[in-house]
Amino acid sequence: MLKVDNINVYYGAIHAIQGISFDVKEGEIVTLIGANGAGKSTILKTISGLLRSKTGQITFMDKDISAAMPHKLLPMGISHVPEGRRIFQRMTVEENLDMGGYIRNNKENAALVESVYERFPRLKERRRQIAGTLSGGEQQMLAIGRALMASPKLVMLDEPSMGLAPLLVNQIFDIIQELNKSGVTILLVEQNARMALRIAHRGYVLESGRISLADSAQNLLSDPNVQRAYLGGN
Amino acid sequence: MTLIYQLINGLQIGSIYALVALGYSMVYGIVRLINFAHGEIIMVGAYCVWFCMSRLALPALPAVAITVIVCAVLGVSIERIAYKPLRKSARISLLITAIGVSFLLQNLAQLIFTANPRMFTNLFTGSIAIGTQEISAATVATIGVSVVLMIALSVLVNKTRIGKAMRAVSEDADAAQLMGINVNSVISFTFAIGSALAAIAAVLYCCSYSQISPTMGSMLGLKAFVAAVLGGIGSIPGAMTGGLCIGIAESLTKGYISSQLSDAVVFGILIVVLLIKPTGIFGRGDHQKV
Ligand SMILES: Nc1ncnc2c1ncn2[C@@H]1O[C@H](COP(=O)(O)OP(=O)(O)OP(=O)(O)O)[C@@H](O)[C@H]1O
Ligand SMILES: [Mg+2]
């Protein structure tokens, strides 16, 4: 479904992504794990068109999206929940959801907002609240809910567990799994490698801009090197 | 009675400042640029409506409509041609470009229309008596039109799809793009609205102060900019409030202290605001995010 082929991304002189290739198949949960600064967010931003690769190609459902404008990707079915949630702090919860459904018309939106509220009753209670005053967990729910407003085929999540209490982390991961079961393909970037590998089908390990390991999630979980570096050893 | 009279006159010039200040503030909110060419849009608007009416002998309404369209197109073109290529460069390059565009427009106007002022005939004749003083119909019309426009703008920004997209882009342009919002269109739309408001402000201004000259936009623009800063640049209610405050301060100074001091008071207010609350009345002070 998504194919990333030999991308190289630079920030000025910094060579952040050094020849990375990977793919995500329809219906999968694929996770990218790696330490701080490995380049995980950079990869997602490149897929979204916020950054450009100097080489290679990115294709989505057999269409070349390497040069697509960022706002063209959501209509194609790719939704990106960026690192740090990036909800619109000064807008209300419902306005944030409306923005998520910007590419649809109002009638479709109303139905979708209801389905998001069904999934996240907490958001419904707070529909008129200014989003910046939501708790961290609620903001993450809003960010995911907002991404679902466009009924995407592929959702890319950048560290959805960041800054959340363990109970909420579990809840967020349950939601991701449910989403996947309902047919949405997931590309998940996580620091919390253990949780990510538990729900993922496959995983890639990223080290300073390169992929060092690619395997099924199960194999990665039991790999001694991965355990030492990313799972806190045992 | 004199006080009421002065207040009404303050509201009149204040509404014009407010309409112009909205352009500064909306553009700043979206692209973080003090658009120094905005004052010149007023000047172009003034010449345009004058040209349509005295040279082409068009009736008032079509003349105003043409002026609004010309200014909106001019505002959008300035952004596309001069600012857009610099969107990723240092702020200072953008600022200098804006000043350059402003000089360019001023000098073009001087070349085409010469430096001799043109006279504009007021669209609103007659006056209303308040006690011993007279309030001109132009004053009443200016306040009325401005109030209607400000209400319309508030509805646009708060209730409509494009208005919400404007707020989203102003808060986080990257996140807005991820929502499928075309940031370039939203920026163009913002410049169009800001310039259209400046066009209306130009027409209203000309009705009360009939002289049109190539440099008329500088002072008016500068005062409106002070109004935008006073209200909190980037804030729409701030621009409205700031404009009215500056207008009233100016009018009271003229009425009770001295006409010569009114400009000094306006810029004095700017200095005080910058010293005491640089983010202005409605400012949030969170514009420095990376
Ligand atoms: N805007 C930028 N300018 C310069 N360098 C950057 C920029 N953004 C990221 N980098 C660098 O690129 C590299 C990869 O950054 P990236 O944000 O992709 O890492 P990450 O894997 O997402 O890390 P984290 O887990 O901390 O979010 C880092 O070395 C980082 O310092
Ligand atoms: Mg990151």
PDB file of N, CA and C in Angstrom, chain A residues 54-96:
ATOM      1  N   LYS A  54      15.733  13.887  -1.281  1.00  0.00           N
ATOM      2  CA  LYS A  54      16.568  14.260  -2.431  1.00  0.00           C
ATOM      3  C   LYS A  54      16.567  13.164  -3.485  1.00  0.00           C
ATOM      4  N   THR A  55      16.314  11.933  -3.063  1.00  0.00           N
ATOM      5  CA  THR A  55      16.387  10.810  -4.002  1.00  0.00           C
ATOM      6  C   THR A  55      15.163   9.922  -3.827  1.00  0.00           C
ATOM      7  N   GLY A  56      15.106   8.905  -4.644  1.00  0.00           N
ATOM      8  CA  GLY A  56      14.137   7.838  -4.448  1.00  0.00           C
ATOM      9  C   GLY A  56      12.703   8.221  -4.723  1.00  0.00           C
ATOM     10  N   GLN A  57      11.795   7.409  -4.188  1.00  0.00           N
ATOM     11  CA  GLN A  57      10.389   7.556  -4.541  1.00  0.00           C
ATOM     12  C   GLN A  57       9.511   7.073  -3.391  1.00  0.00           C
ATOM     13  N   ILE A  58       8.372   7.734  -3.217  1.00  0.00           N
ATOM     14  CA  ILE A  58       7.379   7.255  -2.262  1.00  0.00           C
ATOM     15  C   ILE A  58       6.100   7.009  -3.047  1.00  0.00           C
ATOM     16  N   THR A  59       5.559   5.794  -2.944  1.00  0.00           N
ATOM     17  CA  THR A  59       4.302   5.527  -3.654  1.00  0.00           C
ATOM     18  C   THR A  59       3.244   5.078  -2.671  1.00  0.00           C
ATOM     19  N   PHE A  60       2.013   5.486  -2.948  1.00  0.00           N
ATOM     20  CA  PHE A  60       0.874   5.090  -2.127  1.00  0.00           C
ATOM     21  C   PHE A  60      -0.200   4.573  -3.060  1.00  0.00           C
ATOM     22  N   MET A  61      -0.603   3.326  -2.867  1.00  0.00           N
ATOM     23  CA  MET A  61      -1.559   2.660  -3.742  1.00  0.00           C
ATOM     24  C   MET A  61      -1.166   2.876  -5.205  1.00  0.00           C
ATOM     25  N   ASP A  62       0.091   2.599  -5.476  1.00  0.00           N
ATOM     26  CA  ASP A  62       0.649   2.660  -6.836  1.00  0.00           C
ATOM     27  C   ASP A  62       0.693   4.062  -7.436  1.00  0.00           C
ATOM     28  N   LYS A  63       0.483   5.084  -6.611  1.00  0.00           N
ATOM     29  CA  LYS A  63       0.633   6.442  -7.130  1.00  0.00           C
ATOM     30  C   LYS A  63       1.889   7.061  -6.536  1.00  0.00           C
ATOM     31  N   ASP A  64       2.662   7.735  -7.371  1.00  0.00           N
ATOM     32  CA  ASP A  64       3.864   8.411  -6.884  1.00  0.00           C
ATOM     33  C   ASP A  64       3.439   9.654  -6.105  1.00  0.00           C
ATOM     34  N   ILE A  65       3.783   9.692  -4.813  1.00  0.00           N
ATOM     35  CA  ILE A  65       3.406  10.871  -4.022  1.00  0.00           C
ATOM     36  C   ILE A  65       4.645  11.654  -3.589  1.00  0.00           C
ATOM     37  N   SER A  66       5.806  11.349  -4.190  1.00  0.00           N
ATOM     38  CA  SER A  66       7.051  11.993  -3.746  1.00  0.00           C
ATOM     39  C   SER A  66       6.981  13.512  -3.834  1.00  0.00           C
ATOM     40  N   ALA A  67       6.255  14.023  -4.817  1.00  0.00           N
ATOM     41  CA  ALA A  67       6.251  15.480  -5.006  1.00  0.00           C
ATOM     42  C   ALA A  67       4.892  16.087  -4.693  1.00  0.00           C
ATOM     43  N   ALA A  68       4.012  15.292  -4.057  1.00  0.00           N
ATOM     44  CA  ALA A  68       2.662  15.803  -3.791  1.00  0.00           C
ATOM     45  C   ALA A  68       2.696  16.887  -2.711  1.00  0.00           C
ATOM     46  N   MET A  69       1.838  17.896  -2.877  1.00  0.00           N
ATOM     47  CA  MET A  69       1.697  18.928  -1.839  1.00  0.00           C
ATOM     48  C   MET A  69       1.075  18.272  -0.597  1.00  0.00           C
ATOM     49  N   PRO A  70       1.485  18.719   0.599  1.00  0.00           N
ATOM     50  CA  PRO A  70       0.984  18.077   1.820  1.00  0.00           C
ATOM     51  C   PRO A  70      -0.544  18.013   1.895  1.00  0.00           C
ATOM     52  N   HIS A  71      -1.221  19.067   1.405  1.00  0.00           N
ATOM     53  CA  HIS A  71      -2.673  19.055   1.567  1.00  0.00           C
ATOM     54  C   HIS A  71      -3.378  18.110   0.602  1.00  0.00           C
ATOM     55  N   LYS A  72      -2.611  17.520  -0.333  1.00  0.00           N
ATOM     56  CA  LYS A  72      -3.235  16.587  -1.277  1.00  0.00           C
ATOM     57  C   LYS A  72      -3.292  15.160  -0.727  1.00  0.00           C
ATOM     58  N   LEU A  73      -2.557  14.899   0.367  1.00  0.00           N
ATOM     59  CA  LEU A  73      -2.424  13.514   0.807  1.00  0.00           C
ATOM     60  C   LEU A  73      -3.653  13.004   1.552  1.00  0.00           C
ATOM     61  N   LEU A  74      -4.274  13.875   2.349  1.00  0.00           N
ATOM     62  CA  LEU A  74      -5.443  13.431   3.094  1.00  0.00           C
ATOM     63  C   LEU A  74      -6.559  12.982   2.142  1.00  0.00           C
ATOM     64  N   PRO A  75      -6.839  13.767   1.104  1.00  0.00           N
ATOM     65  CA  PRO A  75      -7.860  13.293   0.164  1.00  0.00           C
ATOM     66  C   PRO A  75      -7.505  11.941  -0.475  1.00  0.00           C
ATOM     67  N   MET A  76      -6.205  11.625  -0.560  1.00  0.00           N
ATOM     68  CA  MET A  76      -5.822  10.324  -1.116  1.00  0.00           C
ATOM     69  C   MET A  76      -5.970   9.204  -0.096  1.00  0.00           C
ATOM     70  N   GLY A  77      -6.096   9.567   1.177  1.00  0.00           N
ATOM     71  CA  GLY A  77      -6.318   8.541   2.200  1.00  0.00           C
ATOM     72  C   GLY A  77      -5.207   8.390   3.229  1.00  0.00           C
ATOM     73  N   ILE A  78      -4.224   9.310   3.222  1.00  0.00           N
ATOM     74  CA  ILE A  78      -3.155   9.239   4.217  1.00  0.00           C
ATOM     75  C   ILE A  78      -3.373  10.309   5.275  1.00  0.00           C
ATOM     76  N   SER A  79      -3.467   9.854   6.522  1.00  0.00           N
ATOM     77  CA  SER A  79      -3.643  10.813   7.607  1.00  0.00           C
ATOM     78  C   SER A  79      -2.433  10.729   8.522  1.00  0.00           C
ATOM     79  N   HIS A  80      -1.924  11.877   8.934  1.00  0.00           N
ATOM     80  CA  HIS A  80      -0.702  11.931   9.737  1.00  0.00           C
ATOM     81  C   HIS A  80      -1.036  12.605  11.068  1.00  0.00           C
ATOM     82  N   VAL A  81      -0.902  11.864  12.158  1.00  0.00           N
ATOM     83  CA  VAL A  81      -1.079  12.450  13.491  1.00  0.00           C
ATOM     84  C   VAL A  81       0.321  12.807  13.982  1.00  0.00           C
ATOM     85  N   PRO A  82       0.670  14.105  13.922  1.00  0.00           N
ATOM     86  CA  PRO A  82       2.076  14.445  14.119  1.00  0.00           C
ATOM     87  C   PRO A  82       2.522  14.343  15.577  1.00  0.00           C
ATOM     88  N   GLU A  83       3.831  14.351  15.744  1.00  0.00           N
ATOM     89  CA  GLU A  83       4.417  14.305  17.081  1.00  0.00           C
ATOM     90  C   GLU A  83       3.928  15.521  17.880  1.00  0.00           C
ATOM     91  N   GLY A  84       3.596  15.284  19.140  1.00  0.00           N
ATOM     92  CA  GLY A  84       3.132  16.393  19.982  1.00  0.00           C
ATOM     93  C   GLY A  84       1.701  16.784  19.683  1.00  0.00           C
ATOM     94  N   ARG A  85       0.988  15.928  18.977  1.00  0.00           N
ATOM     95  CA  ARG A  85      -0.456  16.055  18.705  1.00  0.00           C
ATOM     96  C   ARG A  85      -0.827  17.183  17.773  1.00  0.00           C
ATOM     97  N   ARG A  86      -0.294  18.377  18.034  1.00  0.00           N
ATOM     98  CA  ARG A  86      -0.552  19.520  17.167  1.00  0.00           C
ATOM     99  C   ARG A  86      -2.034  19.742  16.905  1.00  0.00           C
ATOM    100  N   ILE A  87      -2.848  19.608  17.952  1.00  0.00           N
ATOM    101  CA  ILE A  87      -4.245  20.009  17.793  1.00  0.00           C
ATOM    102  C   ILE A  87      -4.275  21.532  17.780  1.00  0.00           C
ATOM    103  N   PHE A  88      -5.387  22.092  17.313  1.00  0.00           N
ATOM    104  CA  PHE A  88      -5.490  23.547  17.288  1.00  0.00           C
ATOM    105  C   PHE A  88      -5.933  24.019  18.676  1.00  0.00           C
ATOM    106  N   GLN A  89      -4.972  24.500  19.438  1.00  0.00           N
ATOM    107  CA  GLN A  89      -5.175  24.785  20.860  1.00  0.00           C
ATOM    108  C   GLN A  89      -6.263  25.815  21.118  1.00  0.00           C
ATOM    109  N   ARG A  90      -6.376  26.804  20.233  1.00  0.00           N
ATOM    110  CA  ARG A  90      -7.301  27.897  20.516  1.00  0.00           C
ATOM    111  C   ARG A  90      -8.695  27.627  19.973  1.00  0.00           C
ATOM    112  N   MET A  91      -8.857  26.481  19.294  1.00  0.00           N
ATOM    113  CA  MET A  91     -10.186  26.183  18.765  1.00  0.00           C
ATOM    114  C   MET A  91     -10.860  25.178  19.700  1.00  0.00           C
ATOM    115  N   THR A  92     -12.178  25.079  19.586  1.00  0.00           N
ATOM    116  CA  THR A  92     -12.875  24.133  20.452  1.00  0.00           C
ATOM    117  C   THR A  92     -12.648  22.709  19.946  1.00  0.00           C
ATOM    118  N   VAL A  93     -13.029  21.743  20.791  1.00  0.00           N
ATOM    119  CA  VAL A  93     -12.907  20.333  20.427  1.00  0.00           C
ATOM    120  C   VAL A  93     -13.634  20.075  19.107  1.00  0.00           C
ATOM    121  N   GLU A  94     -14.875  20.580  19.035  1.00  0.00           N
ATOM    122  CA  GLU A  94     -15.663  20.302  17.835  1.00  0.00           C
ATOM    123  C   GLU A  94     -15.076  20.985  16.594  1.00  0.00           C
ATOM    124  N   GLU A  95     -14.537  22.194  16.783  1.00  0.00           N
ATOM    125  CA  GLU A  95     -13.919  22.867  15.634  1.00  0.00           C
ATOM    126  C   GLU A  95     -12.688  22.099  15.156  1.00  0.00           C
ATOM    127  N   ASN A  96     -11.953  21.513  16.090  1.00  0.00           N
ATOM    128  CA  ASN A  96     -10.820  20.686  15.704  1.00  0.00           C
ATOM    129  C   ASN A  96     -11.282  19.506  14.851  1.00  0.00           C
TER     130      ASN A  96
END
